[in-house]
Amino acid sequence: RFSLFLFTVVLLPVLSGAGLAADDPTYRRTDPVTGQQLQCKNCPPGTRLGAHCTSSRETDCVPCGPGLFTEFWNYIPNCLRCGACSDHQRVVRPCNGTVNTVCECEAGFFWDQHFCRRHTECKPGHGVKASGTPHRDTVCELCADGHFADIRKMHAACVTHSACETDEQLVLPGSRWHDNVCATCDQLTQKGTGTHMFTIT
């Protein structure tokens, strides 16, 4: 009797751990029939639990179907549903059974508190210090003296006022929102009469 008992004690742990690699993730479970503590193998990414292991059978894992995934080793009964991108987002990586859908804000938007917001447009006299990305808003700065940001361009940085050419005269000094306006004598007089108009906005 003692020999039979010893054989049973030694055999049961071998059966409960049969087929397990040393680094396979496991979970503990009590066999409802024998009351034995089992070390069951987890299901790999891309699958879910079909049936728990027993003292004579390994864990049964079932592949996730279309539109479903599991990213980690698990023993959950149902795969997770793939996520969908929201407004103003694009798919960076589609759901493939082992990873969820990866989304990113489309051009001109950035992620802020659970939704995509449009990048800030710098005010007149302010230029772009750091361009916006899908994860960060545009950073604006006030243009320093002698610099301007072209208000005709949505995302212009502050740049130095242009210098007039040697044959030009300064007609209108630059400001923080427009460049110096320069012109030659011919442009100003137009054959000696009249006034030349310059558009700065």
Short mmCIF file of C-alpha atoms in Angstrom, two decimals, residues 2 17 25 27 37 73 98 100 103-104 112 123 125 127 145 160 170 194:
data_model
loop_
_atom_site.label_atom_id
_atom_site.label_comp_id
_atom_site.label_asym_id
_atom_site.label_seq_id
_atom_site.Cartn_x
_atom_site.Cartn_y
_atom_site.Cartn_z
CA PHE A 2 2.82 2.39 0.86
CA GLY A 17 2.68 19.51 -15.55
CA PRO A 25 3.25 30.97 -18.05
CA TYR A 27 -1.97 29.44 -13.42
CA GLN A 37 -3.92 21.55 -7.06
CA TRP A 73 -0.72 34.83 -22.30
CA THR A 98 -2.43 39.19 -31.18
CA ASN A 100 -5.33 45.51 -30.89
CA CYS A 103 -4.78 54.43 -34.22
CA GLU A 104 -3.20 57.87 -34.61
CA ASP A 112 -5.76 65.26 -26.17
CA LYS A 123 -1.95 84.40 -33.77
CA GLY A 125 2.78 88.30 -34.74
CA GLY A 127 5.38 82.06 -35.20
CA ASP A 145 12.00 92.59 -32.78
CA THR A 160 14.33 87.84 -39.85
CA LEU A 170 12.39 100.80 -47.75
CA GLY A 194 1.29 107.62 -60.25
#
